[in-house]
Amino acid sequence: MSDVALPGSIEPALREGPDLEGGFHPLTGIIYMGVIATALLFVAYSIWTDVDATGTQIKSIAPFLMLFIALLIALGFEFVNGFHDTANAVATVIYTRSLPANIAVIWSGMFNLFGVLLSSGAVAFGIVSLLPVELILQVGSSAGFAMVFALLIAAIIWNVGTWYFGLPASSSHTLIGSIMGVGIMNAVLHGRSGTSGVDWSQATNIGKALLLSPLFGFALAAVLLYILRSVLLRAAPALFGEPKGDQPPPWWIRGILILTCTLVSFFHGSNDGQKGMGLIMLILIGTVPTAYALNRALPASEIEHFVKNSDSASKIIEGKAAGYNVLGNPRPAVTSYVATREVNGGTFPSLAVLVRDIAKQVTTYGSLAKVPAELVGNTRNDMYLASEALRFLMKDKEAELNADDVAVLNAYKGSLDSATKFIPGWVKIVVAIALGLGTMVGWKRIVVTVGEKIGKTHLTYAQGACAEITAAATIAAADIYGLPVSTTHVLSSGIAGTMAANGSGLQWSTIRNIAMAWVLTLPAAMIISGSLYYFFSHVF
């Protein structure tokens, strides 16, 4: 009789794994639901206090209903991300018997939460910058909501589908594919070439990080295991053994494995948790611009610094404008440059006028908190548009900027970003809770695949530690450079690398299925999100 692979198992396990069926206590479910309810009430309270602080009178609850639905979908993406991706972090400690499954999942969820809370936000806005600029500037419009709903629902659909079949696919890949699908469909709907709907330079940088990180994970984990075997095999042979029944490893090995699991969980939260934050900020800016379009907490000293950087940047931009001036609205010309990345005679003159307008708006009111409610959205859009234009101009050879010019413009761009690219503390908290709660459910399918179905022999302590160290180091490096990477791909490729280095052999049916999910994720997410955006753009 032949074995049959069922959903959640790619092929039959080669040996009995650890006990993953911990008992469920009703009190646990009550506490879990209580945390969800408390988090939702916290979201509502935070938004209410932020809006109240601006002095804005609420005339209709309709925008807030739309906001609530959009936030639920965004937090749902982070929840799915938790049980889909974080299962990779706990697989090694569970399969080496370093921690019982239920303790490992709670431990990982807790450090995912800490990682989100201490994240920088760089990855969040790196993801957002892939979106078409016209949709970002009009995120409160029907097209903006169609964009947010399409890309988040598409990402959730693909993540849940791959989870159901136990495939360690990448949530990062999925979200970026969804964003690209929306961008391409938006360009097509506006009569432009589909390729103009995506910032391909940013997409290339992110694509390189996603493509190279699993290859790096495979090679580094293999090399690390080889070095450890060469140095420590005689001194510490227990490190290269595998679990004996359900007996935990020696205390020092157990400590190493728990530490590496903790690091992967923390860095997963600090990197993956940011992806939802950027989209939540777009939702907040679109529905409640008076409270979230500008960083109202920016101190007066930063405003003085902003004015100084603005004056320095204006001199360079006006010098490039060659004495030309723009009559009327400069924004269409700057928006056109950001969309097409083609410098023409109106680019620098229009940008010069826009920079002067921004400086006038800031100096007139003396503080971002004092900008009138009716002007907040426009000021934020002007700042974002100028920042994006500068980002492309500093890399554009046609702009003919020298190193000193780039340094001055980069300082000004930093001032613009500090005013528009910020994440309130409560957003980090609720994303952390969603990611942490997601970690605690639905993790078994991916854990079984990672723990049993990549190599032909049982995972040893050294293999688990090498794979986790590689994953933690790779994600931490990506965090520093503001690039998203896939925890899933780095860790599963790290385990494969250790199996290859150990001569254990690989289960090629599993590797093929993981590779297939890796290859298909980007185009599948693009197709799903593009189709959903087309549908929603005709509904809203």
XYZ file of C-alpha atoms in Angstrom:
540
model
C 0.000 0.000 0.000
C 1.456 3.353 -0.983
C 1.589 6.376 1.262
C -0.482 9.375 0.228
C 0.427 12.997 0.926
C -2.445 14.901 2.486
C -2.925 18.658 3.008
C -0.415 19.746 5.596
C 2.078 17.003 4.741
C 4.216 16.969 1.643
C 5.329 13.378 2.064
C 5.184 10.813 4.887
C 7.478 11.571 7.827
C 10.572 9.390 7.949
C 10.478 9.020 11.720
C 8.210 9.878 14.562
C 8.378 13.522 15.553
C 7.731 15.249 18.858
C 4.312 15.552 20.460
C 2.575 18.518 18.815
C -0.863 17.822 20.240
C -0.829 19.702 23.539
C -4.106 19.762 25.415
C -6.391 22.769 25.042
C -7.750 24.341 28.215
C -10.973 26.418 27.897
C -9.369 29.161 30.000
C -6.687 29.530 27.334
C -9.338 30.255 24.710
C -11.059 32.775 26.980
C -7.777 34.609 27.618
C -6.946 34.530 23.895
C -10.294 36.053 22.892
C -9.985 38.556 25.735
C -6.641 39.755 24.339
C -8.191 40.195 20.885
C -11.119 42.173 22.307
C -8.799 44.336 24.400
C -6.563 45.030 21.381
C -9.549 46.143 19.260
C -10.791 48.430 22.031
C -7.257 49.823 22.339
C -7.239 50.607 18.600
C -10.579 52.412 18.840
C -9.482 54.385 21.914
C -6.136 55.366 20.339
C -7.757 56.650 17.158
C -10.375 58.565 19.141
C -7.769 60.265 21.358
C -5.549 61.116 18.360
C -8.452 62.653 16.445
C -9.705 64.475 19.544
C -6.239 65.985 20.085
C -6.490 67.728 16.699
C -9.749 69.439 17.671
C -11.534 67.968 14.651
C -15.303 67.646 14.914
C -16.555 64.192 13.875
C -19.538 64.710 11.567
C -19.979 61.164 10.250
C -19.018 57.691 11.394
C -18.987 56.307 7.812
C -15.234 56.941 7.263
C -14.496 55.286 10.601
C -16.476 52.172 9.629
C -14.383 51.924 6.456
C -11.283 52.533 8.556
C -12.250 49.753 10.983
C -12.779 47.243 8.152
C -9.474 48.191 6.515
C -7.597 47.904 9.816
C -9.138 44.476 10.496
C -7.893 43.256 7.106
C -4.410 44.726 7.704
C -4.179 43.165 11.163
C -5.533 39.928 9.683
C -2.560 39.906 7.304
C -0.169 40.240 10.266
C -2.071 37.491 12.124
C -1.690 35.109 9.170
C 1.938 36.188 8.838
C 2.432 35.119 12.465
C 1.304 31.516 12.133
C 2.614 31.188 8.572
C 6.170 32.509 8.996
C 6.977 32.205 12.681
C 6.434 28.452 12.647
C 9.881 28.321 11.059
C 11.469 29.853 14.155
C 10.056 27.247 16.544
C 10.566 24.154 14.391
C 14.173 23.621 15.495
C 13.573 23.920 19.254
C 10.540 21.645 19.013
C 12.253 18.948 16.930
C 15.395 18.975 19.079
C 13.144 18.629 22.187
C 14.649 21.840 23.596
C 11.177 23.188 24.421
C 7.704 21.616 24.477
C 5.667 22.764 21.491
C 3.160 24.872 23.444
C 5.912 26.650 25.418
C 8.007 27.234 22.269
C 5.103 28.863 20.429
C 4.264 31.209 23.316
C 7.960 32.068 23.765
C 8.358 32.840 20.053
C 5.172 34.904 20.011
C 6.418 36.990 22.919
C 9.740 37.812 21.234
C 7.998 38.517 17.935
C 6.043 41.107 19.888
C 9.225 42.649 21.301
C 10.777 42.749 17.828
C 7.850 44.696 16.408
C 7.839 47.177 19.292
C 11.548 47.948 18.857
C 11.535 48.095 15.038
C 12.742 51.188 13.177
C 10.069 51.524 10.479
C 12.590 51.557 7.594
C 11.254 48.320 6.100
C 7.660 49.568 6.409
C 8.212 52.571 4.175
C 10.516 50.643 1.839
C 7.533 48.414 1.062
C 5.154 51.381 0.687
C 7.508 53.077 -1.795
C 6.732 50.293 -4.288
C 3.160 51.571 -4.606
C 2.181 53.957 -7.427
C 2.713 57.541 -6.242
C -0.682 58.712 -7.516
C -2.441 56.122 -5.338
C -0.390 57.099 -2.291
C -1.238 60.771 -2.827
C -4.933 59.855 -3.138
C -5.030 57.068 -0.581
C -8.245 58.434 0.916
C -10.053 58.104 -2.427
C -12.004 55.096 -3.651
C -8.965 54.043 -5.707
C -6.834 54.188 -2.564
C -9.154 51.887 -0.646
C -9.387 49.556 -3.658
C -5.579 49.382 -3.603
C -5.318 48.590 0.117
C -8.112 46.005 0.099
C -6.822 44.283 -3.064
C -3.212 43.858 -2.004
C -3.991 42.768 1.576
C -6.745 40.291 0.648
C -4.568 38.830 -2.134
C -1.689 38.348 0.308
C -3.977 36.673 2.858
C -5.475 34.327 0.220
C -2.075 33.099 -0.976
C -0.608 32.801 2.522
C -3.554 30.773 3.809
C -3.472 28.563 0.702
C 0.218 27.710 1.026
C -0.185 27.214 4.793
C -3.032 24.744 4.187
C -0.717 22.568 2.105
C 2.128 22.960 4.609
C 4.338 24.866 2.155
C 6.842 27.319 3.694
C 6.127 30.150 1.225
C 7.214 33.724 1.871
C 4.835 36.370 3.219
C 7.318 38.999 2.010
C 7.241 37.629 -1.526
C 3.455 37.509 -1.363
C 2.979 41.098 -0.213
C 5.451 42.492 -2.751
C 3.798 40.509 -5.542
C 0.428 41.899 -4.441
C 1.777 45.460 -4.523
C 3.243 44.954 -7.995
C -0.032 43.488 -9.254
C -1.955 46.542 -8.037
C 0.623 48.898 -9.590
C 0.512 47.192 -12.976
C -3.301 47.031 -13.073
C -3.549 50.688 -12.012
C -1.259 51.707 -14.888
C -3.260 49.626 -17.381
C -6.562 51.127 -16.190
C -5.106 54.610 -16.792
C -4.009 53.763 -20.327
C -0.307 53.492 -19.552
C 2.137 50.637 -20.007
C 1.880 48.101 -17.197
C 5.606 48.406 -16.532
C 5.175 52.080 -15.560
C 3.048 51.101 -12.566
C 5.965 49.851 -10.476
C 9.105 51.489 -9.113
C 11.394 48.936 -10.729
C 14.587 50.240 -9.112
C 13.108 49.682 -5.640
C 11.540 46.404 -6.778
C 14.948 45.256 -8.062
C 16.634 46.016 -4.721
C 13.932 44.153 -2.814
C 13.948 41.332 -5.362
C 17.697 40.876 -4.957
C 17.304 40.652 -1.184
C 14.530 38.062 -1.509
C 16.362 36.085 -4.193
C 19.814 36.047 -2.635
C 18.821 35.554 1.018
C 17.858 31.841 0.680
C 21.016 31.119 -1.331
C 22.999 32.954 1.322
C 21.151 31.010 4.027
C 21.939 27.654 2.404
C 25.649 28.433 1.934
C 26.241 30.139 5.299
C 24.489 27.418 7.321
C 26.449 24.721 5.476
C 29.782 26.503 6.019
C 28.951 27.200 9.673
C 28.144 23.533 10.336
C 31.328 22.437 8.567
C 33.422 24.795 10.734
C 31.708 23.618 13.930
C 32.299 19.967 13.029
C 35.951 20.657 12.290
C 36.512 22.508 15.564
C 34.142 20.947 18.105
C 33.346 17.401 17.013
C 35.875 15.801 19.376
C 35.481 18.332 22.192
C 31.658 18.358 22.218
C 30.277 15.342 20.308
C 26.883 15.735 21.998
C 26.295 18.899 19.945
C 26.213 16.831 16.759
C 23.840 14.209 18.076
C 20.096 13.995 17.656
C 17.397 13.747 20.341
C 16.876 10.417 22.069
C 13.140 9.927 22.312
C 11.549 12.852 24.116
C 14.615 13.499 26.252
C 15.766 17.155 26.137
C 19.393 17.922 25.157
C 22.097 18.809 27.689
C 21.414 22.149 29.384
C 24.092 24.082 27.485
C 22.892 22.837 24.093
C 19.325 23.571 25.114
C 20.361 27.120 26.062
C 22.017 27.668 22.665
C 18.956 26.447 20.759
C 16.510 28.510 22.829
C 18.734 31.581 22.328
C 18.848 31.112 18.547
C 15.061 30.597 18.432
C 14.652 33.785 20.467
C 16.862 35.761 18.078
C 15.023 34.522 14.970
C 11.658 35.340 16.568
C 12.814 38.813 17.602
C 14.280 39.691 14.206
C 11.278 38.199 12.419
C 9.068 40.587 14.372
C 11.378 43.538 13.707
C 11.387 42.864 9.938
C 8.100 41.196 8.994
C 6.050 43.154 11.503
C 6.910 46.371 9.710
C 5.254 45.322 6.462
C 1.793 45.713 7.925
C 2.712 48.950 9.713
C 3.367 50.872 6.511
C 0.018 49.800 5.058
C -1.823 50.631 8.283
C -0.296 54.131 8.149
C -1.586 54.537 4.584
C -5.057 53.529 5.776
C -4.927 56.014 8.667
C -3.634 58.822 6.448
C -6.414 58.184 3.933
C -9.272 58.147 6.447
C -8.073 60.431 9.253
C -5.485 62.772 7.643
C -5.859 65.455 10.313
C -4.393 63.096 12.925
C -1.936 60.996 10.930
C -0.860 62.798 7.737
C 1.881 64.757 9.535
C 4.051 63.938 12.524
C 2.466 66.339 14.986
C 4.905 65.271 17.688
C 7.921 66.651 15.782
C 9.762 69.027 18.183
C 10.403 72.709 17.425
C 14.144 72.040 17.076
C 13.403 69.700 14.167
C 11.375 72.439 12.477
C 14.378 74.779 12.653
C 16.542 72.030 11.190
C 13.929 71.483 8.467
C 13.966 75.166 7.440
C 17.775 75.183 7.285
C 17.885 72.031 5.128
C 15.131 73.442 2.926
C 17.105 76.647 2.225
C 20.206 74.633 1.291
C 18.269 72.293 -0.987
C 16.422 75.189 -2.647
C 19.696 76.762 -3.796
C 20.760 73.552 -5.551
C 17.352 72.901 -7.140
C 16.927 76.510 -8.280
C 20.451 76.403 -9.731
C 19.415 73.377 -11.804
C 16.232 75.183 -12.857
C 18.483 77.535 -14.873
C 16.437 80.624 -14.156
C 13.168 79.167 -15.449
C 10.016 79.635 -13.419
C 6.691 77.850 -13.360
C 3.363 79.598 -13.614
C 0.498 77.757 -11.954
C 0.520 74.428 -10.130
C 3.959 72.700 -10.059
C 2.621 69.386 -8.732
C 1.541 67.712 -12.026
C 5.044 68.093 -13.481
C 6.693 66.674 -10.356
C 4.151 63.828 -10.168
C 4.823 63.058 -13.846
C 8.555 62.815 -13.170
C 8.026 60.482 -10.211
C 5.739 58.272 -12.328
C 7.952 58.194 -15.458
C 11.435 59.013 -14.056
C 12.129 61.170 -17.139
C 13.787 64.557 -16.545
C 12.506 67.338 -18.783
C 12.701 71.134 -18.892
C 9.939 71.525 -16.316
C 11.218 69.047 -13.698
C 13.629 71.238 -11.715
C 11.649 74.517 -12.048
C 8.489 72.770 -10.822
C 10.335 71.070 -7.961
C 11.881 74.410 -6.963
C 8.408 75.976 -6.665
C 7.135 72.978 -4.700
C 10.049 73.165 -2.240
C 9.390 76.903 -1.705
C 5.694 76.177 -1.127
C 6.506 73.515 1.477
C 8.902 75.859 3.300
C 6.244 78.586 3.303
C 3.624 76.219 4.749
C 5.947 75.082 7.547
C 7.291 78.524 8.503
C 3.842 80.160 8.386
C 2.532 77.969 11.199
C 5.828 77.325 13.013
C 4.903 73.738 13.923
C 3.335 70.788 12.141
C 0.845 70.497 14.997
C -0.480 73.974 14.128
C -1.116 73.317 10.432
C -4.904 73.791 9.923
C -6.895 70.584 9.588
C -8.049 71.447 6.065
C -4.441 71.856 4.874
C -2.815 68.869 6.594
C -3.475 66.426 3.748
C -2.140 68.812 1.103
C 1.013 69.611 3.104
C 1.687 65.916 3.629
C 1.203 65.144 -0.076
C 3.549 67.975 -1.073
C 6.230 66.681 1.314
C 5.833 63.084 0.156
C 5.916 64.095 -3.525
C 9.065 66.200 -3.046
C 10.752 63.385 -1.100
C 10.013 60.811 -3.803
C 11.173 63.187 -6.557
C 14.460 63.766 -4.715
C 14.901 60.021 -4.182
C 14.805 59.414 -7.912
C 16.751 62.538 -8.912
C 19.662 61.613 -6.638
C 20.008 58.347 -8.585
C 19.261 59.852 -12.014
C 22.347 60.511 -14.164
C 20.369 63.015 -16.237
C 20.012 65.196 -13.141
C 23.795 65.764 -13.167
C 24.149 66.117 -9.404
C 27.582 65.915 -7.773
C 28.352 64.256 -4.430
C 27.974 67.503 -2.449
C 24.600 68.194 -4.078
C 23.399 64.701 -3.233
C 24.467 65.084 0.411
C 22.525 68.342 0.784
C 19.422 66.979 -0.946
C 19.601 63.795 1.107
C 19.602 65.843 4.323
C 16.523 67.726 3.122
C 14.829 64.457 2.135
C 15.501 63.188 5.673
C 13.712 66.235 7.092
C 10.744 65.640 4.797
C 10.594 61.959 5.772
C 10.707 62.729 9.505
C 7.559 64.792 9.011
C 5.629 62.202 6.973
C 7.100 58.750 7.592
C 6.375 57.960 11.219
C 4.582 55.198 13.116
C 2.608 55.924 16.308
C 3.349 53.700 19.278
C -0.148 52.200 19.363
C 0.209 50.966 15.753
C 3.356 49.045 16.739
C 1.568 47.594 19.761
C -1.472 46.253 17.865
C 0.688 44.875 15.029
C 2.867 43.196 17.662
C -0.220 41.668 19.296
C -1.597 40.452 15.933
C 1.726 38.880 14.966
C 2.153 37.337 18.428
C -1.374 35.909 18.514
C -0.949 34.538 15.000
C 2.202 32.765 16.115
C 0.206 30.831 18.716
C -2.239 29.196 16.275
C -1.973 27.270 13.037
C 1.768 26.668 13.326
C 1.786 22.862 13.163
C 1.615 22.370 9.387
C 4.714 24.434 8.634
C 6.589 23.069 11.685
C 6.116 19.483 10.470
C 7.413 20.367 7.004
C 10.494 22.177 8.332
C 11.218 19.665 11.079
C 10.632 16.375 9.257
C 10.450 16.782 5.515
C 13.525 18.715 4.346
C 16.303 16.263 5.301
C 16.312 12.484 5.259
C 17.656 12.206 8.808
C 16.504 13.736 12.056
C 17.569 17.307 12.758
C 20.644 17.385 15.033
C 21.293 20.047 17.658
C 24.126 21.599 15.626
C 22.024 21.691 12.457
C 19.191 23.454 14.253
C 21.542 25.994 15.832
C 23.387 26.732 12.543
C 20.130 27.258 10.623
C 18.744 29.573 13.325
C 21.978 31.599 13.637
C 22.042 32.052 9.852
C 18.414 33.182 9.771
C 18.833 35.629 12.660
C 21.988 37.169 11.154
C 20.438 37.525 7.695
C 17.245 39.163 8.958
C 19.203 41.501 11.259
C 21.388 42.620 8.323
C 18.315 43.215 6.176
C 16.797 45.289 8.992
C 19.837 47.564 9.015
C 19.473 48.246 5.281
C 15.676 48.553 5.416
C 15.117 45.550 3.122
C 12.463 42.856 3.576
C 13.650 39.242 3.556
C 11.807 35.981 3.942
C 12.278 34.258 7.291
C 10.684 31.202 5.706
C 13.140 30.925 2.844
C 16.236 31.767 4.879
C 15.503 29.241 7.625
C 14.293 26.379 5.424
C 17.255 26.868 3.066
C 19.539 26.993 6.118
C 18.237 23.609 7.279
C 18.699 22.241 3.755
C 22.263 23.592 3.773
C 23.084 21.821 7.036
C 21.592 18.573 5.741
C 23.734 18.826 2.605
C 26.874 19.670 4.608
C 26.207 16.771 6.985
C 25.750 14.314 4.134
C 22.250 13.579 5.432
C 20.552 13.875 2.075
C 17.513 15.935 1.100
C 13.917 14.953 0.481
C 13.721 16.279 -3.055
C 9.932 16.089 -3.264
C 9.762 18.625 -0.428
C 12.500 20.797 -1.941
C 10.670 20.789 -5.277
C 7.386 21.801 -3.644
C 9.063 24.603 -1.661
C 10.869 25.789 -4.809
C 7.601 25.657 -6.751
C 5.883 27.805 -4.109
C 8.881 30.161 -4.191
C 8.679 30.539 -7.989
C 4.881 30.808 -8.162
C 4.334 33.159 -5.205
C 5.252 36.389 -7.010
C 3.221 35.863 -10.224
C 0.285 34.296 -8.366
C 0.084 37.200 -5.895
C 0.348 39.677 -8.790
C -2.520 38.017 -10.674
C -4.767 37.764 -7.592
C -4.159 41.352 -6.447
C -4.439 42.799 -9.960
C -7.775 41.033 -10.464
C -9.053 42.161 -7.053
C -7.947 45.749 -7.721
C -9.832 45.736 -11.035
C -12.924 44.452 -9.218
C -12.708 46.847 -6.247
C -11.959 49.859 -8.465
C -15.325 49.273 -10.144
C -17.129 48.661 -6.827
C -15.919 51.608 -4.715
